[in-house]
Structures are given as structure tokens and as C-alpha cells.
mmCIF file of N, CA and C in Angstrom:
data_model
loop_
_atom_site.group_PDB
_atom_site.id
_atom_site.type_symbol
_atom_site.label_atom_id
_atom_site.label_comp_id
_atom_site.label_asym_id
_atom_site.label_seq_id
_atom_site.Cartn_x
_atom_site.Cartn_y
_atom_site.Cartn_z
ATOM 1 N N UNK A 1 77.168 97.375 20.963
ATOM 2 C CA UNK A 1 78.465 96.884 20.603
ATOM 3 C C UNK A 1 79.009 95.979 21.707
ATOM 4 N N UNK A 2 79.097 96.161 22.808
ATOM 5 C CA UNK A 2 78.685 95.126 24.239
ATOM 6 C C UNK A 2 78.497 94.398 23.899
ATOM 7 N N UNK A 3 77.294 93.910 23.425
ATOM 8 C CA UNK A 3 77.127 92.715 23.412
ATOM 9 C C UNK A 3 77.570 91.992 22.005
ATOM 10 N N UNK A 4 77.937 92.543 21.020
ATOM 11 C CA UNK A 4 78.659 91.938 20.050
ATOM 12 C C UNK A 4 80.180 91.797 20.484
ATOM 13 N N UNK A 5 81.073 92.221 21.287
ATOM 14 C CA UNK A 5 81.966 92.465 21.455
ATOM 15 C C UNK A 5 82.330 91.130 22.976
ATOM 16 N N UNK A 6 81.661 91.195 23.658
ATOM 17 C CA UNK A 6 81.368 89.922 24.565
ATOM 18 C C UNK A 6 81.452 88.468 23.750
ATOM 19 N N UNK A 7 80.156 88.405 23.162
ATOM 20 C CA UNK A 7 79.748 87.482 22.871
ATOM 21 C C UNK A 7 81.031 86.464 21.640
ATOM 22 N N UNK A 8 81.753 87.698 21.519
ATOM 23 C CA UNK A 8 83.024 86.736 20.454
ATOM 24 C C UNK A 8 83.870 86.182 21.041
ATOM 25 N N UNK A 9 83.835 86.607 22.457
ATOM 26 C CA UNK A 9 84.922 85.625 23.418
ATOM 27 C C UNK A 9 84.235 84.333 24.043
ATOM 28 N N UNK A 10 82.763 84.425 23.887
ATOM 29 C CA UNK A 10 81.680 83.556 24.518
ATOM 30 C C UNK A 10 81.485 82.366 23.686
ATOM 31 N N UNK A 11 81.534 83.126 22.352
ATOM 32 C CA UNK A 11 81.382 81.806 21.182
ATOM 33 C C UNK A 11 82.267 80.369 21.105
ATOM 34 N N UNK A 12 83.623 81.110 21.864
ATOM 35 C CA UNK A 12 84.312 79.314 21.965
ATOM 36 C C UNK A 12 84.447 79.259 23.257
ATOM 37 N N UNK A 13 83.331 79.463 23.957
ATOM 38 C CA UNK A 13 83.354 78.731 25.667
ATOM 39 C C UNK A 13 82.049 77.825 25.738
ATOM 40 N N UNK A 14 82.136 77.219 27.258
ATOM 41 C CA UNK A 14 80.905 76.307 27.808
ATOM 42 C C UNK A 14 79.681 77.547 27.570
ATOM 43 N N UNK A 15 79.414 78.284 27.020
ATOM 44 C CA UNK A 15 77.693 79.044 26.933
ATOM 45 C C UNK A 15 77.495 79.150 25.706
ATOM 46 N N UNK A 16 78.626 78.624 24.675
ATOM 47 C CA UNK A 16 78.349 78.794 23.093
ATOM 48 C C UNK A 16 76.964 79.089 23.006
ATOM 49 N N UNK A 17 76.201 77.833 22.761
ATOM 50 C CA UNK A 17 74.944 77.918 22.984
ATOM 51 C C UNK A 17 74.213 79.117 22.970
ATOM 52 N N UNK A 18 73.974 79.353 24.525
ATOM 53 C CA UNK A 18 73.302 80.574 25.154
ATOM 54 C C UNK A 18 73.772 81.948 24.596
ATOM 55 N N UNK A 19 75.075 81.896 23.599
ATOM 56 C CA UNK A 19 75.625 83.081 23.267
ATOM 57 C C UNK A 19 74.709 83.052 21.795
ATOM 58 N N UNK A 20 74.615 81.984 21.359
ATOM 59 C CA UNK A 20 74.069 82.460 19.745
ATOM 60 C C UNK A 20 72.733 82.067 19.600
ATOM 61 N N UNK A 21 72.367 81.417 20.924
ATOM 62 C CA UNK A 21 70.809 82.308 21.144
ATOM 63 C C UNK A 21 70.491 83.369 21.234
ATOM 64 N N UNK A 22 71.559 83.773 22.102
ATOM 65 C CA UNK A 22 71.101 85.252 22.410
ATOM 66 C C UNK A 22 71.665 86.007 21.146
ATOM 67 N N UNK A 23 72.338 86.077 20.214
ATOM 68 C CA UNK A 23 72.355 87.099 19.711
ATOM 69 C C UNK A 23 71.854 86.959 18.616
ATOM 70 N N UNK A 24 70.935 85.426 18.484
ATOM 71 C CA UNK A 24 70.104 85.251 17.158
ATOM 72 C C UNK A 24 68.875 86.058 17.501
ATOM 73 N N UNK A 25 68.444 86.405 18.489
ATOM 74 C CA UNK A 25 67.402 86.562 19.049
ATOM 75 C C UNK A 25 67.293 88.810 18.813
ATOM 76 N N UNK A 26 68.798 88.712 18.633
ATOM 77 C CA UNK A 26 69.437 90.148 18.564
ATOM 78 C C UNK A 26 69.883 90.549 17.350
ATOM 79 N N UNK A 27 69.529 89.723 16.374
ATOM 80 C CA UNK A 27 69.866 90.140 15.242
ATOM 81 C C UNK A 27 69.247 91.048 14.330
ATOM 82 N N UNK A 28 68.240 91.149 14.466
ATOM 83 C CA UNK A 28 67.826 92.127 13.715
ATOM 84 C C UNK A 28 68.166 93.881 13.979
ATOM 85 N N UNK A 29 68.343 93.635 15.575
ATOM 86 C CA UNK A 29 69.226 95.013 16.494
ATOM 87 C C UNK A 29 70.531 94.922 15.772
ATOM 88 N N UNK A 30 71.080 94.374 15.665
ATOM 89 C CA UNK A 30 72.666 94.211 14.908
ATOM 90 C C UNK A 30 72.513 94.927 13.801
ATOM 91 N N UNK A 31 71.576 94.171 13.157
ATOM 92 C CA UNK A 31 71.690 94.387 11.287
ATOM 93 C C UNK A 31 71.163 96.177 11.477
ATOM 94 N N UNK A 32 70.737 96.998 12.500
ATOM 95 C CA UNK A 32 70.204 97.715 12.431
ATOM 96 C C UNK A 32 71.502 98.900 12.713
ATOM 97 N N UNK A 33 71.940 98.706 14.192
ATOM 98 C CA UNK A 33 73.336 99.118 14.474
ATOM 99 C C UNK A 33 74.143 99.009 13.280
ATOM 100 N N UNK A 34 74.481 97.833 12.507
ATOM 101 C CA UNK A 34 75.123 98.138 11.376
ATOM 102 C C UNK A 34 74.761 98.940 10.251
ATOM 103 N N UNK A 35 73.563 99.206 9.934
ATOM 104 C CA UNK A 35 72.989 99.891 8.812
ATOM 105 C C UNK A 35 73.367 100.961 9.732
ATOM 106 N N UNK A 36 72.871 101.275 9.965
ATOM 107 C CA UNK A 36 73.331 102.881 10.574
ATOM 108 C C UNK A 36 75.105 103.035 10.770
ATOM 109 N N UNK A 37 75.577 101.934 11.459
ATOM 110 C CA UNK A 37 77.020 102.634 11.534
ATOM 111 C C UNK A 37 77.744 103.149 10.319
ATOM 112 N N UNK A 38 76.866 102.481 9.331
ATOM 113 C CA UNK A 38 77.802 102.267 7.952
ATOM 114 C C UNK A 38 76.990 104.059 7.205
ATOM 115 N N UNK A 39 76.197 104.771 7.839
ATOM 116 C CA UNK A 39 75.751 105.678 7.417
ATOM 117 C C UNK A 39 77.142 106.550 7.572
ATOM 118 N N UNK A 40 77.156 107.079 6.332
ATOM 119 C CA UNK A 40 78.114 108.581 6.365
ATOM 120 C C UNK A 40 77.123 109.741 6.881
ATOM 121 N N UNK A 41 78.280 110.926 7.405
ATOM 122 C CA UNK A 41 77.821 112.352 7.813
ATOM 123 C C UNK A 41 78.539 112.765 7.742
ATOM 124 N N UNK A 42 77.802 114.282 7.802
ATOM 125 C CA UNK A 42 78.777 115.190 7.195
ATOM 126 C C UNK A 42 79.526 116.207 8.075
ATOM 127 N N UNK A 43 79.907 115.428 9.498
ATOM 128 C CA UNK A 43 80.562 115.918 10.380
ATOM 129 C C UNK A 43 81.728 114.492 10.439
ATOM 130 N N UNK A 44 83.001 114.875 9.646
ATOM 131 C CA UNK A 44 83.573 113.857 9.612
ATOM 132 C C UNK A 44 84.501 113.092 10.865
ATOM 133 N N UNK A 45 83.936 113.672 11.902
ATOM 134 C CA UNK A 45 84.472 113.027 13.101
ATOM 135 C C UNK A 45 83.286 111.960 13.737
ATOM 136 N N UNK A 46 81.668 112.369 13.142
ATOM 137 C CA UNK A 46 81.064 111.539 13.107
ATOM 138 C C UNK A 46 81.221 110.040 12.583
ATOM 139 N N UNK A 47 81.418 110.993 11.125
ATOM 140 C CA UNK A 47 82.039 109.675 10.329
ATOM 141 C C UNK A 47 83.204 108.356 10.439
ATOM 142 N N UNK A 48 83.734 109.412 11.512
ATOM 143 C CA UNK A 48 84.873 108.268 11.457
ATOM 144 C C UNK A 48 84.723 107.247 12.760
ATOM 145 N N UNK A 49 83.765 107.882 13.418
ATOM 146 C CA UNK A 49 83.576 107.218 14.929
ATOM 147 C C UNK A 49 82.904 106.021 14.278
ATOM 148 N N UNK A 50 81.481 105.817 13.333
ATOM 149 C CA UNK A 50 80.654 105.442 13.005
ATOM 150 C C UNK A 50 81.460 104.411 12.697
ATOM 151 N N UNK A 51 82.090 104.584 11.288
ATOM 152 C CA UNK A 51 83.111 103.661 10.459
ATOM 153 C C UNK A 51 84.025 102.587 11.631
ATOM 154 N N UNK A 52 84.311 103.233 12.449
ATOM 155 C CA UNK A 52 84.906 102.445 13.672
ATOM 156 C C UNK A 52 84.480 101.420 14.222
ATOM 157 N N UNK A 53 82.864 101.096 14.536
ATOM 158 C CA UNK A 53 81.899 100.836 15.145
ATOM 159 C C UNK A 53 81.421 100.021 13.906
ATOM 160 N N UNK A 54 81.333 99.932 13.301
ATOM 161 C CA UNK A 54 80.864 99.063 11.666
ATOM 162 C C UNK A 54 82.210 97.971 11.761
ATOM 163 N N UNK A 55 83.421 99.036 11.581
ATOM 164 C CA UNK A 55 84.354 97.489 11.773
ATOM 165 C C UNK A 55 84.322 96.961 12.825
ATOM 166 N N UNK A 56 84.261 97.609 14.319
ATOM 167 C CA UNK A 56 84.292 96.336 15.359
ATOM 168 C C UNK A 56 83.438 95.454 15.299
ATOM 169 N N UNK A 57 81.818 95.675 14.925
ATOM 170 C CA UNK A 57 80.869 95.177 14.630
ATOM 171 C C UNK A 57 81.320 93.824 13.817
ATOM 172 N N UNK A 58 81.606 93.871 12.948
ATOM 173 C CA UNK A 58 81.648 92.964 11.703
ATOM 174 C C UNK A 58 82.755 91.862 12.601
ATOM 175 N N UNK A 59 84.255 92.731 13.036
ATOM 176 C CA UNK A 59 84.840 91.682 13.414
ATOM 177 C C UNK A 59 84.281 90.981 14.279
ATOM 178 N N UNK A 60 83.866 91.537 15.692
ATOM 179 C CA UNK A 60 82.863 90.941 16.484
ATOM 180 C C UNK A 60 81.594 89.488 16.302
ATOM 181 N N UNK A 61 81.333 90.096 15.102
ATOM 182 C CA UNK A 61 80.229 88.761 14.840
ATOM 183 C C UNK A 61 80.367 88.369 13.549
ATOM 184 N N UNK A 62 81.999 88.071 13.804
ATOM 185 C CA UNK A 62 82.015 87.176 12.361
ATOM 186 C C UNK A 62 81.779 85.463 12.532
ATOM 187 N N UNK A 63 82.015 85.310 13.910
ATOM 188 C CA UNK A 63 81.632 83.355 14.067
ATOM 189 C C UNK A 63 80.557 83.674 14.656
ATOM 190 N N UNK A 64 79.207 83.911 14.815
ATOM 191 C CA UNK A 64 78.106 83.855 14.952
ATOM 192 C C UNK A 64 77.843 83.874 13.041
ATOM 193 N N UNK A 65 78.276 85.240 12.701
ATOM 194 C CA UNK A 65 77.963 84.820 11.155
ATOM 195 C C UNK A 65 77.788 83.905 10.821
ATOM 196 N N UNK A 66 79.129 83.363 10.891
ATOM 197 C CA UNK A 66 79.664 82.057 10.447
ATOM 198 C C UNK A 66 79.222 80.526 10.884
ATOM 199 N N UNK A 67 79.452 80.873 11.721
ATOM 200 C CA UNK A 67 78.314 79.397 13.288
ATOM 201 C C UNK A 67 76.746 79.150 12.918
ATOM 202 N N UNK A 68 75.859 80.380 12.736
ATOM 203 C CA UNK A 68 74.426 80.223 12.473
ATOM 204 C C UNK A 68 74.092 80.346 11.054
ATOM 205 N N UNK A 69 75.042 80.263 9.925
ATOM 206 C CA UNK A 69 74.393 80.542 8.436
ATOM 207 C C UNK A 69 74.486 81.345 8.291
ATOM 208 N N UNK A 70 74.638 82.753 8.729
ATOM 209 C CA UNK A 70 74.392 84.056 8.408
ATOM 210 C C UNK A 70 75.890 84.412 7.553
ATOM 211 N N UNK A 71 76.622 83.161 7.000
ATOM 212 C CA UNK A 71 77.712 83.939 5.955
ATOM 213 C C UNK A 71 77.875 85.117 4.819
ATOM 214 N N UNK A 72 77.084 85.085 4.360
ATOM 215 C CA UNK A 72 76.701 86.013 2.991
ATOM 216 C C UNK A 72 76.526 87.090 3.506
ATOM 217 N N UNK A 73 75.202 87.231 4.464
ATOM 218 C CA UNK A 73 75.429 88.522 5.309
ATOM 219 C C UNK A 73 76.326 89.042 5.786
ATOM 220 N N UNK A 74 77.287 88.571 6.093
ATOM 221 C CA UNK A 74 78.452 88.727 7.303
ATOM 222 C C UNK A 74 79.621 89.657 6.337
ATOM 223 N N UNK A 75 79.536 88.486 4.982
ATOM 224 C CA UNK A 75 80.479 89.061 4.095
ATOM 225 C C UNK A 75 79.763 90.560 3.707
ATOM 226 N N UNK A 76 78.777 90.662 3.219
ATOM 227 C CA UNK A 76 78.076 91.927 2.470
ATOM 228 C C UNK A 76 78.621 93.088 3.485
ATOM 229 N N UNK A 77 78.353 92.462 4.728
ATOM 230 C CA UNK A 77 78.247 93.742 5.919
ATOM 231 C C UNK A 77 79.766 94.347 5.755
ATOM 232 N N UNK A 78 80.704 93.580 6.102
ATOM 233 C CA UNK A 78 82.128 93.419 6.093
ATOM 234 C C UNK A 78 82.921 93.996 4.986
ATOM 235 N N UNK A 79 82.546 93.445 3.626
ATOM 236 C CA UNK A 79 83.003 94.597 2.457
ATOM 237 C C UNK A 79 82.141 96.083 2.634
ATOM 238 N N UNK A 80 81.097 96.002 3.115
ATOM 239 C CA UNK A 80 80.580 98.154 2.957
ATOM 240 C C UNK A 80 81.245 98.483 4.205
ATOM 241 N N UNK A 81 81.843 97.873 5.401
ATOM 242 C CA UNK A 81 82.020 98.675 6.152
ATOM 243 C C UNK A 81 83.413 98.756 5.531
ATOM 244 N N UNK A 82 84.488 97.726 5.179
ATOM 245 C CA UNK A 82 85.690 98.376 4.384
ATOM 246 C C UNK A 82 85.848 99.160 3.509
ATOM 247 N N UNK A 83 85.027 98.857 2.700
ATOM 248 C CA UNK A 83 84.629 99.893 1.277
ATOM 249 C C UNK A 83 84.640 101.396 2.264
ATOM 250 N N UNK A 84 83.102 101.432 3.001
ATOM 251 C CA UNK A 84 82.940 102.696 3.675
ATOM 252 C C UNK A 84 83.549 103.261 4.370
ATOM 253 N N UNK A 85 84.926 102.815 5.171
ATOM 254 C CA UNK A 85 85.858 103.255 5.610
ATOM 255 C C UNK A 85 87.459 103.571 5.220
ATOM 256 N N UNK A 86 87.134 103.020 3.468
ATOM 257 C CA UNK A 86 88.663 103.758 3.024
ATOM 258 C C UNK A 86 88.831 104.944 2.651
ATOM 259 N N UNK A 87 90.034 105.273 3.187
ATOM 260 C CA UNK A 87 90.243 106.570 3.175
ATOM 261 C C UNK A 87 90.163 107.706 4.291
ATOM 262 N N UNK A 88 89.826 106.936 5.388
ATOM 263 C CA UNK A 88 88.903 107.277 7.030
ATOM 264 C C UNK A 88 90.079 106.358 7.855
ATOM 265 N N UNK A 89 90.620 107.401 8.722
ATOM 266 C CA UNK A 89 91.571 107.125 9.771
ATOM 267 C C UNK A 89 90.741 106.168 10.884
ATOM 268 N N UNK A 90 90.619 105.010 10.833
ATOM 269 C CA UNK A 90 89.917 104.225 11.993
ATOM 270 C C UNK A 90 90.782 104.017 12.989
ATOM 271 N N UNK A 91 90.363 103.302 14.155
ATOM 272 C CA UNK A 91 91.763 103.012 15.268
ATOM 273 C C UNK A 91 90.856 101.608 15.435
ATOM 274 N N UNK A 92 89.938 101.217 14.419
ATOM 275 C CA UNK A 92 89.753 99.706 15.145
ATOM 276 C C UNK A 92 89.973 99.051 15.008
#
């Protein structure tokens, strides 16, 4: 989450670039972190940490989404983690 969480302040500076290299290079770790965050359990403090971590995620790399093509994805990810978190007290 580090490095999704960095890299959104990086995206409109002098390393643009080097930022969506690097996290093109990290994407498949992302899409993976997200599949999982978006997993429910049945310890619902799990759940809600998870759900937390799905939305920072999404907000985090929504202009890399957006910047490298990856729109459609970005959106898909973005509605299950809302979907998957209504009703779930988030703080993110």
C-alpha cells in the first residue's frame, strides 16, 4: 500500500515517469493486493480492515489507472471495493 500510496503524490511531479514505470512493472502485485483485499472474512474486524485497504488502494492508483490505459480496470476494481464495503464502517 506504500507504494501505491506514494506514488499518487509522485504522479504529478518531475519522476512521473519513473513512478509509472515502476508501478507498471508492479502491477500485477497490485491487482493481487486488491483481489485479496476485496476478500471477505468471517472475522469482521478482518473485514473491515481489508475493505479499508481496497479503498485506499483504488483511490491511490486511480491516475496511474488512468495515465497508463488501465481505465476499465480501475473502474471494475473501484465499484467491488464500494459494492464490498457497504454497509462496513471504513475510516478511509
Amino acid at each position: 500500500m506504500t507504494l501505491a500510496e506514494e506514488s499518487e503524490r509522485e504522479l504529478v511531479g518531475p519522476q512521473q515517469t519513473t513512478w509509472l514505470e515502476r508501478l507498471e512493472q508492479e502491477h500485477d502485485n497490485l491487482r493481487v493486493a486488491l483481489n485479496w483485499a476485496l476478500q471477505q472474512d468471517e472475522n469482521t474486524n478482518e473485514t473491515q480492515r481489508r475493505m479499508e485497504i481496497a479503498l485506499r488502494l483504488a483511490g491511490a492508483l486511480r491516475r496511474f489507472w488512468q495515465m497508463h490505459g488501465h481505465l476499465n480496470e480501475g473502474q471494475t476494481f473501484t465499484e467491488k471495493a464500494l459494492s464490498a464495503s457497504e454497509g462496513i464502517l471504513v475510516t478511509a
